[in-house]
Coordinates of C-alpha atoms (C1' of nucleotides) in Angstrom, one line a residue:
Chain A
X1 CA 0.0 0.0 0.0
X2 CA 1.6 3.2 -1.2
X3 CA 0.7 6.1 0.5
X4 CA 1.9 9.6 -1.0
X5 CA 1.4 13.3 -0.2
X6 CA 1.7 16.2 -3.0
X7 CA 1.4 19.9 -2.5
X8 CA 0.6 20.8 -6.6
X9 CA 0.0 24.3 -6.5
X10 CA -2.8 24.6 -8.3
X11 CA -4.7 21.9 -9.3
X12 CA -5.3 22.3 -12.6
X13 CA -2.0 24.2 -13.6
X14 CA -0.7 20.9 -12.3
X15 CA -2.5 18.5 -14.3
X16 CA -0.2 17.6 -16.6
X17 CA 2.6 16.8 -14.1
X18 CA 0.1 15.3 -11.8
X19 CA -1.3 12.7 -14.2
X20 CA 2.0 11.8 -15.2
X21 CA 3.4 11.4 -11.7
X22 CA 0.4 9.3 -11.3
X23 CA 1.2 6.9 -13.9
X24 CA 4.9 6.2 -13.3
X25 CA 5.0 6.0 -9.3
X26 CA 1.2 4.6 -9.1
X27 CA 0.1 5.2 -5.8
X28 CA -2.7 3.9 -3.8
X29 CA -3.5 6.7 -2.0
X30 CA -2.9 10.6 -2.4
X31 CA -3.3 13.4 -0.7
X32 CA -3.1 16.8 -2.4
X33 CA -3.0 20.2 -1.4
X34 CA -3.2 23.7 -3.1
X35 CA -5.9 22.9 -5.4
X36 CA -6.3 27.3 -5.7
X37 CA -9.6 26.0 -7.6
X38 CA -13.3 26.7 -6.3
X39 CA -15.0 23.2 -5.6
X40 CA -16.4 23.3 -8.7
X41 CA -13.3 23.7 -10.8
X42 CA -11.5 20.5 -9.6
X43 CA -11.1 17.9 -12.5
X44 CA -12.6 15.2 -11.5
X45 CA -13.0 13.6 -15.0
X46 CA -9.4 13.8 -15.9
X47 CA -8.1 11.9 -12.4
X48 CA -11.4 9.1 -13.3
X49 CA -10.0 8.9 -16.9
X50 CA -6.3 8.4 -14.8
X51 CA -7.6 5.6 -12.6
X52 CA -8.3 7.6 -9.5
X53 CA -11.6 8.6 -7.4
X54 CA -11.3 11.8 -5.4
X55 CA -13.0 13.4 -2.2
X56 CA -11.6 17.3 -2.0
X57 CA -12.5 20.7 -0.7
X58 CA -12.1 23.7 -2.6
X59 CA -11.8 27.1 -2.4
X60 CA -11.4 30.5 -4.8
X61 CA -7.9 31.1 -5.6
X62 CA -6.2 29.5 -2.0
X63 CA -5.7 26.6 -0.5
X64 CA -7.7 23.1 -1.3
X65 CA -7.3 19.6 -0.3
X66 CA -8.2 16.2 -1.6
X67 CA -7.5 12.2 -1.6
X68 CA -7.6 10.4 -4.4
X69 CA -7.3 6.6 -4.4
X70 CA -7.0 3.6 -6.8
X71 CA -9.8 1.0 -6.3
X72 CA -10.3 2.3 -2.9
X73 CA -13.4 3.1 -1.1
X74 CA -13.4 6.2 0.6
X75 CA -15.2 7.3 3.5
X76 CA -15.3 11.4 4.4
X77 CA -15.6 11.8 7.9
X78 CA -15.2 15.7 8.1
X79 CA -13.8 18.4 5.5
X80 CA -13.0 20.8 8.3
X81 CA -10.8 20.8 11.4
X82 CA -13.1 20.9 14.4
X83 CA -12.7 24.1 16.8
X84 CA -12.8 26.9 15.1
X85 CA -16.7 27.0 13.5
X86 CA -15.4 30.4 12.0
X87 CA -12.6 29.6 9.8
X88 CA -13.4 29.0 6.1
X89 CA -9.9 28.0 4.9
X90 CA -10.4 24.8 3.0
X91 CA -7.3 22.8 4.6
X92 CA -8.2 19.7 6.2
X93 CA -10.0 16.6 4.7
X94 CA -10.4 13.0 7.1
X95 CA -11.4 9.9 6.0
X96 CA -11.4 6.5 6.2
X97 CA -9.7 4.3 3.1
X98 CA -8.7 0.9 4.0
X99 CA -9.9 0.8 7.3
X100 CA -7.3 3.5 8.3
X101 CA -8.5 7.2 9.2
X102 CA -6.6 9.3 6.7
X103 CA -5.9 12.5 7.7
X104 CA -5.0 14.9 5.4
X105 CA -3.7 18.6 6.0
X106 CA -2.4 21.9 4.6
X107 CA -0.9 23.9 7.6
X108 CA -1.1 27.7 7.6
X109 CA 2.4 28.8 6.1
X110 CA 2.3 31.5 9.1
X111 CA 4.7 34.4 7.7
X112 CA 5.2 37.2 8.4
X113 CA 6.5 36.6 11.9
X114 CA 5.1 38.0 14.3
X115 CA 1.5 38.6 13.6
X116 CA -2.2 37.4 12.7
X117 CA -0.9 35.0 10.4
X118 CA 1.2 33.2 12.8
X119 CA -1.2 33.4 15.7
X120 CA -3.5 31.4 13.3
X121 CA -1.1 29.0 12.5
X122 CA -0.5 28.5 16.4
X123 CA -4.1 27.6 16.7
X124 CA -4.4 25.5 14.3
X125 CA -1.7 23.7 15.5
X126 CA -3.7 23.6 18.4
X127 CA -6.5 22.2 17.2
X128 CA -4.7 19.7 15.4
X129 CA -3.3 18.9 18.2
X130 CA -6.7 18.0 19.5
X131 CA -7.7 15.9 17.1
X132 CA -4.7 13.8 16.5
X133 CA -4.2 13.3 20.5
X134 CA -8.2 11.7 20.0
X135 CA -6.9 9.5 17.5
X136 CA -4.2 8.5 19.5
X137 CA -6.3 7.8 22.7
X138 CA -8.4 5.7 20.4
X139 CA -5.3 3.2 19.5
X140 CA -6.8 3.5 15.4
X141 CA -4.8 3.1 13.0
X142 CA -3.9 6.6 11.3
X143 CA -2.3 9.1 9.0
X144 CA -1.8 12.4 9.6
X145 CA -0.6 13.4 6.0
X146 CA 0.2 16.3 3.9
X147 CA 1.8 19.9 3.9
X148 CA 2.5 20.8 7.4
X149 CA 4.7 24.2 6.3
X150 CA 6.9 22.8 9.4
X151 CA 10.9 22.1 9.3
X152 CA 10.7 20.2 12.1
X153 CA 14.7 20.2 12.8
X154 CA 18.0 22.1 11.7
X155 CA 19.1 18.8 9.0
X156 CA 15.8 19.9 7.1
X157 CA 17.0 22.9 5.8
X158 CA 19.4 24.1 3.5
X159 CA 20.8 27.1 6.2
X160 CA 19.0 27.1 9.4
X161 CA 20.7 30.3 10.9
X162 CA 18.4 32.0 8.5
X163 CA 15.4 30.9 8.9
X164 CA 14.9 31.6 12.6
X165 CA 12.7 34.2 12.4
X166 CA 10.4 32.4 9.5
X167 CA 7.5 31.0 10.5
X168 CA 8.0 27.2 9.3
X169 CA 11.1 27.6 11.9
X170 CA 10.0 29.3 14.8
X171 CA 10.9 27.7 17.5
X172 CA 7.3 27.9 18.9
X173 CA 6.5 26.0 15.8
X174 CA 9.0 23.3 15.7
X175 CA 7.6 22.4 19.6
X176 CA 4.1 22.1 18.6
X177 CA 5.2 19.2 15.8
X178 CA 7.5 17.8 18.5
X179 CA 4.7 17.7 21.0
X180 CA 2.0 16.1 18.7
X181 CA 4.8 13.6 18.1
X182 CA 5.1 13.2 21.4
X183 CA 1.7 10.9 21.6
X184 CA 2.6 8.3 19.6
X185 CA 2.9 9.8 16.0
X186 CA 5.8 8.8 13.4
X187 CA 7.4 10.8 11.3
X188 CA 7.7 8.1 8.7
X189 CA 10.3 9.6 6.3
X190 CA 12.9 10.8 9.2
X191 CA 12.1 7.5 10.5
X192 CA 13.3 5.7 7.3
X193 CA 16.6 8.2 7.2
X194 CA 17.5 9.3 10.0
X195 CA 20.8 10.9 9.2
X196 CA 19.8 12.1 5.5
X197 CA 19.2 15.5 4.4
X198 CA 15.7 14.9 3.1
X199 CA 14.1 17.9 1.3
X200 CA 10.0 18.0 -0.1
X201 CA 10.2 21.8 -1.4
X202 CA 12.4 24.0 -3.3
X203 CA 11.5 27.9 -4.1
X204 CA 11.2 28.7 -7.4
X205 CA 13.0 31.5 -7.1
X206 CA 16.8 31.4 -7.0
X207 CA 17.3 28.6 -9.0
X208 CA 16.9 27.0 -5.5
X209 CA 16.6 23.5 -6.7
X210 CA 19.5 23.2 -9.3
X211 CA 21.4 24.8 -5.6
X212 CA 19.4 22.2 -3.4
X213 CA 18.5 24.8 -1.3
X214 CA 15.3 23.1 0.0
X215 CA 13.6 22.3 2.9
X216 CA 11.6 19.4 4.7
X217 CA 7.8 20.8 4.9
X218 CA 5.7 17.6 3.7
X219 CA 5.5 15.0 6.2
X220 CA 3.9 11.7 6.9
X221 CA 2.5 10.7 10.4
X222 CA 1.8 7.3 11.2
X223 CA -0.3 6.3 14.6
X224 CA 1.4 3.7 17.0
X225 CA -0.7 0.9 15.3
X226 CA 1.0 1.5 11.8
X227 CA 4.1 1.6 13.1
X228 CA 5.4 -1.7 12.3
X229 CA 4.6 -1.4 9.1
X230 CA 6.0 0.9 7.7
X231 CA 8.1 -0.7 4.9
X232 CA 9.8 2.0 2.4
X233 CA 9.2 5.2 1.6
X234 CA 11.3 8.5 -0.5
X235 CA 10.3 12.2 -2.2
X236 CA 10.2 11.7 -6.0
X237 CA 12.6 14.9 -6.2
X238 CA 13.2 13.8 -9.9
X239 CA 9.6 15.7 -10.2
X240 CA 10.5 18.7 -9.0
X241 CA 12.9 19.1 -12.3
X242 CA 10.0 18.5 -14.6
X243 CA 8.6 21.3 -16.7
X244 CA 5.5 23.3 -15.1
X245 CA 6.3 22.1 -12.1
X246 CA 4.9 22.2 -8.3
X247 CA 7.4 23.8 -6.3
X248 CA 7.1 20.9 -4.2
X249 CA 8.0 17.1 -5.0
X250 CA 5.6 13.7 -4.0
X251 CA 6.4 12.0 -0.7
X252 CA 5.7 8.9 -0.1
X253 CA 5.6 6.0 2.3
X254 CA 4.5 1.9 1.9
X255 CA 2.5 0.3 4.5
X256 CA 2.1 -3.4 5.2
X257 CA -0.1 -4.5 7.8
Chain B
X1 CA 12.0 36.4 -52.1
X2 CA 8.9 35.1 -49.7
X3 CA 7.2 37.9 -47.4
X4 CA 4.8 37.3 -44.8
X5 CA 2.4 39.0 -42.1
X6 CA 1.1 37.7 -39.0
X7 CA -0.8 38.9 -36.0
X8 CA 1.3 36.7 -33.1
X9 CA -1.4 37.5 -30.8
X10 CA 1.6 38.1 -27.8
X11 CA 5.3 37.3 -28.8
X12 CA 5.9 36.0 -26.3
X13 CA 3.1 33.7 -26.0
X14 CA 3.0 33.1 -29.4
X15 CA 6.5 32.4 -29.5
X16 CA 7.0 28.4 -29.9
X17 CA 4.4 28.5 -32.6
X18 CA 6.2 31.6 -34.4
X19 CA 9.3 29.5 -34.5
X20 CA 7.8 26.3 -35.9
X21 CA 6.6 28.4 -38.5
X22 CA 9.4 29.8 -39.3
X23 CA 11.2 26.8 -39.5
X24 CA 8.5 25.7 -41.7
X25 CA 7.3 28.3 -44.2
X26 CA 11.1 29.6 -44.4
X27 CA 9.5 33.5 -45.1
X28 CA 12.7 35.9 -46.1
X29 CA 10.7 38.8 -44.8
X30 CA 8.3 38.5 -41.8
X31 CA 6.0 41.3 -40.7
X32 CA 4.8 40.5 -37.2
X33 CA 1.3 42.3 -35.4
X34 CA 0.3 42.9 -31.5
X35 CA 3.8 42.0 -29.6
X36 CA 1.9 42.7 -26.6
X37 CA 5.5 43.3 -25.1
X38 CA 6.8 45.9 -24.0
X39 CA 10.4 47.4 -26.2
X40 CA 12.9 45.4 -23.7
X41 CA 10.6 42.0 -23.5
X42 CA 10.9 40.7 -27.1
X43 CA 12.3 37.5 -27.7
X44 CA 15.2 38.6 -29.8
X45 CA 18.1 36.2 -28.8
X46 CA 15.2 32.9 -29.5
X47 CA 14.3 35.1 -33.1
X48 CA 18.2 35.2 -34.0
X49 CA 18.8 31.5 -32.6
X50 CA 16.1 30.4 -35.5
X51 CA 17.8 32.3 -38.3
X52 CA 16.4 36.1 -38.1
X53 CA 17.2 39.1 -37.2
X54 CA 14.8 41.9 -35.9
X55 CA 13.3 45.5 -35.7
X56 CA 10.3 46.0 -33.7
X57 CA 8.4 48.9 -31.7
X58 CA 7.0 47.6 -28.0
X59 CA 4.5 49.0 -26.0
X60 CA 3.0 47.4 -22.9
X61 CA -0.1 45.2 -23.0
X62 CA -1.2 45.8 -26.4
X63 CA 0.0 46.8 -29.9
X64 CA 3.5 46.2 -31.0
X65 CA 5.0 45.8 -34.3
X66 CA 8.0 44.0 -35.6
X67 CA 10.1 43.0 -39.3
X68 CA 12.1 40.0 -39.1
X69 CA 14.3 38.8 -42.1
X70 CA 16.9 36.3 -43.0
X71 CA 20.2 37.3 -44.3
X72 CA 18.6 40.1 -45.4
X73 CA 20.0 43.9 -43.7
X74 CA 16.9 45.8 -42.3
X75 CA 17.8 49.8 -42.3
X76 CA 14.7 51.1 -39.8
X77 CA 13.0 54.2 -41.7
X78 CA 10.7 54.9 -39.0
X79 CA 8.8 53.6 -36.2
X80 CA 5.7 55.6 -36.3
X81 CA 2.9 56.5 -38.9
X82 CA 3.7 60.0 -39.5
X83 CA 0.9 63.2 -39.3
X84 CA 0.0 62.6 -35.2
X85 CA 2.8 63.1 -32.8
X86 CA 0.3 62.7 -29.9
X87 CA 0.1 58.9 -30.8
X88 CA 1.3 56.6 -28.5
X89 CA 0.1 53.6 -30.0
X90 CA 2.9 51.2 -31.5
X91 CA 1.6 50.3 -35.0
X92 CA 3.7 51.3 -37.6
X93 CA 7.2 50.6 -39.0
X94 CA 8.7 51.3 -41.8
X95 CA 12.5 50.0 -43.2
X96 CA 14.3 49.9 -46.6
X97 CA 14.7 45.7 -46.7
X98 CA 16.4 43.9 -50.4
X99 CA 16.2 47.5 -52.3
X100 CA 12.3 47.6 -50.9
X101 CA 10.2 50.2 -48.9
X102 CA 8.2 47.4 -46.7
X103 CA 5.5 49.5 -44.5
X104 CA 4.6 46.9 -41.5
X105 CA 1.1 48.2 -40.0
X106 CA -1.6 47.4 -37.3
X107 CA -4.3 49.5 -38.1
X108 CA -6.9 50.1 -35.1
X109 CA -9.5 47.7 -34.9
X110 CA -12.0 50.8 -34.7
X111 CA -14.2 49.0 -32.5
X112 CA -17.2 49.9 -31.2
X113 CA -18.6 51.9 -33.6
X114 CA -19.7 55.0 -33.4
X115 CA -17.2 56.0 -31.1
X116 CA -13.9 57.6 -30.5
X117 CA -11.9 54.4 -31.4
X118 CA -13.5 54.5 -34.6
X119 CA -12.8 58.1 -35.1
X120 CA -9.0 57.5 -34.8
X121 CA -9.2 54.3 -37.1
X122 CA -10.3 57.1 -39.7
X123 CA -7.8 59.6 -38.6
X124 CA -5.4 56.5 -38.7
X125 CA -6.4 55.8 -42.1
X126 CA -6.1 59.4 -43.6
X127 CA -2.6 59.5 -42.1
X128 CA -1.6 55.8 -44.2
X129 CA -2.8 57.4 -47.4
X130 CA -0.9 60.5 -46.9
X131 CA 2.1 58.0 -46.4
X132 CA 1.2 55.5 -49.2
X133 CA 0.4 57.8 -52.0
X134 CA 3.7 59.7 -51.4
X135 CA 5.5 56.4 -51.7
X136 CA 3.0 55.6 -55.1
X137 CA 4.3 58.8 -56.0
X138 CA 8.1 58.6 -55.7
X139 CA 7.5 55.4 -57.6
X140 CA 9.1 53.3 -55.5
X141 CA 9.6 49.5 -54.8
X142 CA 6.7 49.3 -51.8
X143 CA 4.9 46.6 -49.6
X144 CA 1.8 48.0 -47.3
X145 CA 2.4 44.6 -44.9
X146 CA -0.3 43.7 -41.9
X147 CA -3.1 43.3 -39.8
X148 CA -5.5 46.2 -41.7
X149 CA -8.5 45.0 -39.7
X150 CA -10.2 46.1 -42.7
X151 CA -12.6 43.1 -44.4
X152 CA -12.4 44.4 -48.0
X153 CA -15.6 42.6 -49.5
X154 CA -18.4 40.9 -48.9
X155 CA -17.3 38.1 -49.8
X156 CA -14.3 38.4 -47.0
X157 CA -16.7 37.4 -44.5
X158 CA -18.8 34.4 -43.8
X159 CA -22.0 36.7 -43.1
X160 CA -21.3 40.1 -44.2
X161 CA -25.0 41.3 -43.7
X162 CA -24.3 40.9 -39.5
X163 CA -20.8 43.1 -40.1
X164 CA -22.7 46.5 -41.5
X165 CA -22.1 48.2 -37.9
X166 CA -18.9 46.4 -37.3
X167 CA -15.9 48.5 -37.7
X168 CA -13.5 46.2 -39.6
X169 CA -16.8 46.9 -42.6
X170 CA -18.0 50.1 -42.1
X171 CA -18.6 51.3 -45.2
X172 CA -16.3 54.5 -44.7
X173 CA -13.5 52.1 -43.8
X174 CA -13.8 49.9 -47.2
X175 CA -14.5 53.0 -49.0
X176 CA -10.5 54.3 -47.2
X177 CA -9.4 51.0 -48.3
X178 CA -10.8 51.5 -51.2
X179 CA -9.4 54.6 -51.7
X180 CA -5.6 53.3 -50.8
X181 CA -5.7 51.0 -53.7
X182 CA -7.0 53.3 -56.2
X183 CA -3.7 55.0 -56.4
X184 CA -2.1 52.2 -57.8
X185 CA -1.8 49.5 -54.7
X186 CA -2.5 46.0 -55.0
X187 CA -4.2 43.5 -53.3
X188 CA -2.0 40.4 -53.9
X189 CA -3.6 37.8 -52.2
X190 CA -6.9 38.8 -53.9
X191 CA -5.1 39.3 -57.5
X192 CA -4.0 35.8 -57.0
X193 CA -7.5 34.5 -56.2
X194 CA -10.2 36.7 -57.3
X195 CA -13.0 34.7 -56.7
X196 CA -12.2 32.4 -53.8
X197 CA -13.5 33.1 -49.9
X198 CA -9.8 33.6 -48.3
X199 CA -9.6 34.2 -44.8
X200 CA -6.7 35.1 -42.2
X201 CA -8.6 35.4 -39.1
X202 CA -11.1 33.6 -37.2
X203 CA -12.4 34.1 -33.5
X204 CA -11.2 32.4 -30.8
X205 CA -15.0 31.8 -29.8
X206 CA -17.8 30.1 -30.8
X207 CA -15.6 27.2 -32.7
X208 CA -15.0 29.8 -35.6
X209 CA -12.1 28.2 -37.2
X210 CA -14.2 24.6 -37.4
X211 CA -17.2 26.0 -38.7
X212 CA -14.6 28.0 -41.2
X213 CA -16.5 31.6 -39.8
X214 CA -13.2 33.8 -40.6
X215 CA -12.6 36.8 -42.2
X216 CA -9.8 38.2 -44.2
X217 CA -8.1 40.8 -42.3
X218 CA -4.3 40.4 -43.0
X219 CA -3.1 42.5 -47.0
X220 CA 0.0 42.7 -48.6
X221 CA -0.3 45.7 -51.2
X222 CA 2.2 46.1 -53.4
X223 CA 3.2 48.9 -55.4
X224 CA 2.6 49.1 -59.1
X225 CA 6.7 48.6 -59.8
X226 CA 6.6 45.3 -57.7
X227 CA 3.3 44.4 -59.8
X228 CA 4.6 42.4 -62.3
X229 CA 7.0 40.8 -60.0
X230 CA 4.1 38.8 -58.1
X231 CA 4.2 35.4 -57.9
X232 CA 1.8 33.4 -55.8
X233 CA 1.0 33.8 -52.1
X234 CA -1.4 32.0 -49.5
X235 CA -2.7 31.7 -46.1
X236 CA -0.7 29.2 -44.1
X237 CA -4.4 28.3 -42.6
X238 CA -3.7 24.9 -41.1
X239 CA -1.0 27.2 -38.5
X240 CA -4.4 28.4 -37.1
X241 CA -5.3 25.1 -35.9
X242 CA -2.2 24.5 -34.0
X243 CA -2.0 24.2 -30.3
X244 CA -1.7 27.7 -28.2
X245 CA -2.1 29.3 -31.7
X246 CA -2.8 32.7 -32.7
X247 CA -6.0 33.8 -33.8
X248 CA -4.9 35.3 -36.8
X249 CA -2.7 33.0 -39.5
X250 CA 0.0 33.7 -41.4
X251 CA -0.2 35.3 -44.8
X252 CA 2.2 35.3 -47.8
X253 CA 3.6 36.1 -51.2
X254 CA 6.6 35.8 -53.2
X255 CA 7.9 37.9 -55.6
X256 CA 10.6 37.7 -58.1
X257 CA 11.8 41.3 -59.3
Chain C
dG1 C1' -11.5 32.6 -25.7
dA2 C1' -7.2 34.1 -25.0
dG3 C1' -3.7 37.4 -24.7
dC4 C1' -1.9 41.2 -21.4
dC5 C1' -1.5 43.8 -16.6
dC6 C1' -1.9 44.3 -11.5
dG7 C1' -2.3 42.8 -6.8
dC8 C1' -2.2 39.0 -3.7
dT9 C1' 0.0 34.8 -1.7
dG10 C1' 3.5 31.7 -1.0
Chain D
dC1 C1' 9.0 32.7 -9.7
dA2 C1' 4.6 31.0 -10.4
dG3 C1' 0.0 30.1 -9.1
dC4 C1' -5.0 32.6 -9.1
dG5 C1' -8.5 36.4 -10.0
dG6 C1' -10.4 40.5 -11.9
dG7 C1' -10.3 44.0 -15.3
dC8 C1' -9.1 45.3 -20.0
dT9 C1' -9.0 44.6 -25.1
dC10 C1' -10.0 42.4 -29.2

DNA sequence: GAGCCCGCTG
DNA sequence: CAGCGGGCTC
C-alpha cells in the first residue's frame, strides 16, 4: 500500500505533471493540497479517466485539499478541522480508506513573523493537536498526511541560521510538531533516514533546486498501530525538475499490515 | 524572395508557434502584429537562434510591431505612422529591406462603432494614405504589410450582412481601403484568387475556425513597380489550428523582381 | 476565448 | 518565480 502526499500548487495548472506522476509512481492513496480551484473547478474527469476517485474541498484562488485513491473506497468523515466554527480555509479533509482514518492537511504557512498569520497558525496547530491526540487515545490506525509548512529540525533545511525568524522555523512552531509527536505519531520519512538530508520543497526563485537549497515541509505521520509497518518510503525529487512544475515534490511511504 | 504578415497575438506567447513556422514556411521577410511586449521584453536572442534578425516597436499590454528577415539587412525608416505626434500607440514601422520600402502596419480595430476608437481608425487611415500615395508617387519599390482589420468585401466574410455596424466593414473604412488601392496598390492575395472566400482570421469563440467563420483581415499591397514581379502567395491556414495558436494565421507572397 | 496587466500569496 | 483572480481589449 503506497501512501503519497503532494502539495501541486494549483490543481489544474498541475495537471499535466500530476497525471503523469500518477502513472509512473502509481500510488494507492494521495493526498493533495493547493488545489487554488473553487470546488467546482476541480477535474474530477481527468483523475477518473487516470484511474483515481477523489474526495476534495475547494476554495477561490487558495488553498484546497483532496485524496484520491485507486480501487479504494473512501469514506469522508469531516472536510474541516473541528474548533474553530469560523474559519473558512479549506485545509483539512479526514477519511477513512482501507480501514485507516486518513488524515489529510495543509498547515497555515504562518509568515510574516510575528503577527495574525502566525497566531493562526499557532491555533491551528492547536487544534490539530486536539484531534490527533483523540486518534491516539483511540489506539486507530492513522495518518496524519500532507503539507505541514513545518521544518521540524535544523538537517531539514538548507541554512538554518536563516530561517529563525520564518514561520516554518519558529521555534514555537518546531515544539508544537515535536509535542504532537510526542503521543505516539511517526514521522515516517525521518524514521526511514535518519541521518539524510531529506528535502520535499524548493522555491522557485533562485534557482533553489539546481542549488538544493530546500527544505523538509511535507511529512507523513503514522499512529502507533502502523508503526510496524511501515516498509519504504522517498520524495520523488526527480519531479521537481519537470517542466511546469509544483514547487514541491511527491512523498511517499509503503505500508504493510 | 517570400514575405509574410502575421498577427502573433503576444510574442511572447506566441513564441514556440512563431518559430515552428518559421522553420517551416522559411519566409525571407516576416512582418509581425500585437507583440503585446513591452520594447525590452521581445524574444530577440530565440528570433536570432532560428535564423532572423529583428526591428520591432513595443509598448505594454497591447500593440506592438515588428520585421524580421533572413540574411537580409533591415535599415529602420521609421517607427511611427507619421501626421500625429500625440500617438502613442505602436503600430507602424517602416524600413528599406532587399532594395524595398516594406510599411509593416496594425491598423486600429476601430471597434465599437460609433465612437472615438472609430474616429481615430479614420484619422489612422487618412494619415496611411498620406504616407502610401507619397510612396506611389516617388514610384518606388513598396509593400503595405499587416493586420489592416479592414474586411475588404463581402465576400471576405462568412456573413457580411451581420458586419454593416462592425468597424472592420463600415462602409467608410472599405471606401478608405478602397481609396488606398485606387492609387495604384495591390491587393495580392486577392489578385492571386479573385474569386475564392480567403480568410486570415477567425475568432477564438464560438468554434470559428471549425465552422470556417473567418474573415480576411491580413493585406500585402504592393506597389505598381513590384506588380509584375508577383508570384503566388497564400494563407498558411492549417497554422491556425495549432495548439496555443494565434487567432490570426499567417499570410504570404513571393515575388521575383 | 485568450492574450496582457496588477495585486495578492506563498 | 509561479500560481489565481479581476479588469481590460480584441
Amino acid at each position: 500500500m503506497k501512501i503519497a502526499t503532494y502539495n501541486v500548487n494549483g490543481i489544474n495548472a498541475r495537471l499535466p505533471v500530476l497525471l503523469r506522476w500518477l502513472e509512473e509512481a502509481k500510488p494507492d492513496i494521495v493526498c493533495l493540497q493547493e488545489l487554488k480551484a473553487p470546488q467546482e473547478r476541480f477535474p474530477e474527469k481527468e483523475i477518473n479517466t487516470a484511474g483515481y476517485q477523489a474526495i476534495w474541498k475547494g476554495q477561490k484562488s487558495w488553498n484546497g485539499v483532496a485524496i484520491l485513491t485507486r480501487n479504494l473506497e473512501i469514506t469522508k468523515v469531516q472536510d474541516t478541522l473541528p474548533g474553530d466554527p469560523g474559519d473558512e480555509q479549506s485545509r483539512y479533509l479526514e477519511a477513512i480508506i482501507d480501514q485507516m482514518v486518513i488524515c489529510c492537511l495543509y498547515l497555515p504557512n504562518g509568515n510574516p513573523y510575528p503577527g495574525p498569520k502566525f497566531d493562526y497558525k499557532l491555533s491551528w496547530l492547536k487544534r490539530l493537536k486536539k484531534r490527533t491526540d483523540e486518534l491516539i487515545t483511540m489506539d486507530l490506525p492513522a495518518i496524519i498526511i500532507g503539507d505541514f509548512n513545518i521544518i521540524p529540525e535544523p538537517i531539514d533545511v538548507h541554512k538554518p541560521e536563516r530561517w529563525e525568524n520564518d514561520a516554518l522555523y519558529r521555534i514555537e512552531i518546531r515544539k508544537a510538531y515535536q509535542n504532537l509527536l510526542k503521543k505516539g505519531w511517526l514521522d515516517s520519512i525521518r524514521t526511514l533516514f535518519p541521518e539524510e538530508k531529506i528535502y520535499t520543497f524548493w522555491d522557485y526563485m533562485y534557482r533553489s533546486y539546481d542549488r538544493d537549497a530546500g527544505i523538509r515541509l511535507d511529512h507523513i505521520l503514522l499512529s502507533p498501530y502502523l508503526k510496524s509497518a511501515l516498509k519504504s518510503g522517498g520524495v520523488d525529487r526527480n519531479v521537481r525538475g519537470w517542466e511546469k512544475t509544483s514547487d514541491h515534490a511527491p512523498t511517499w511511504v509503503c505500508i504493510e499490515k
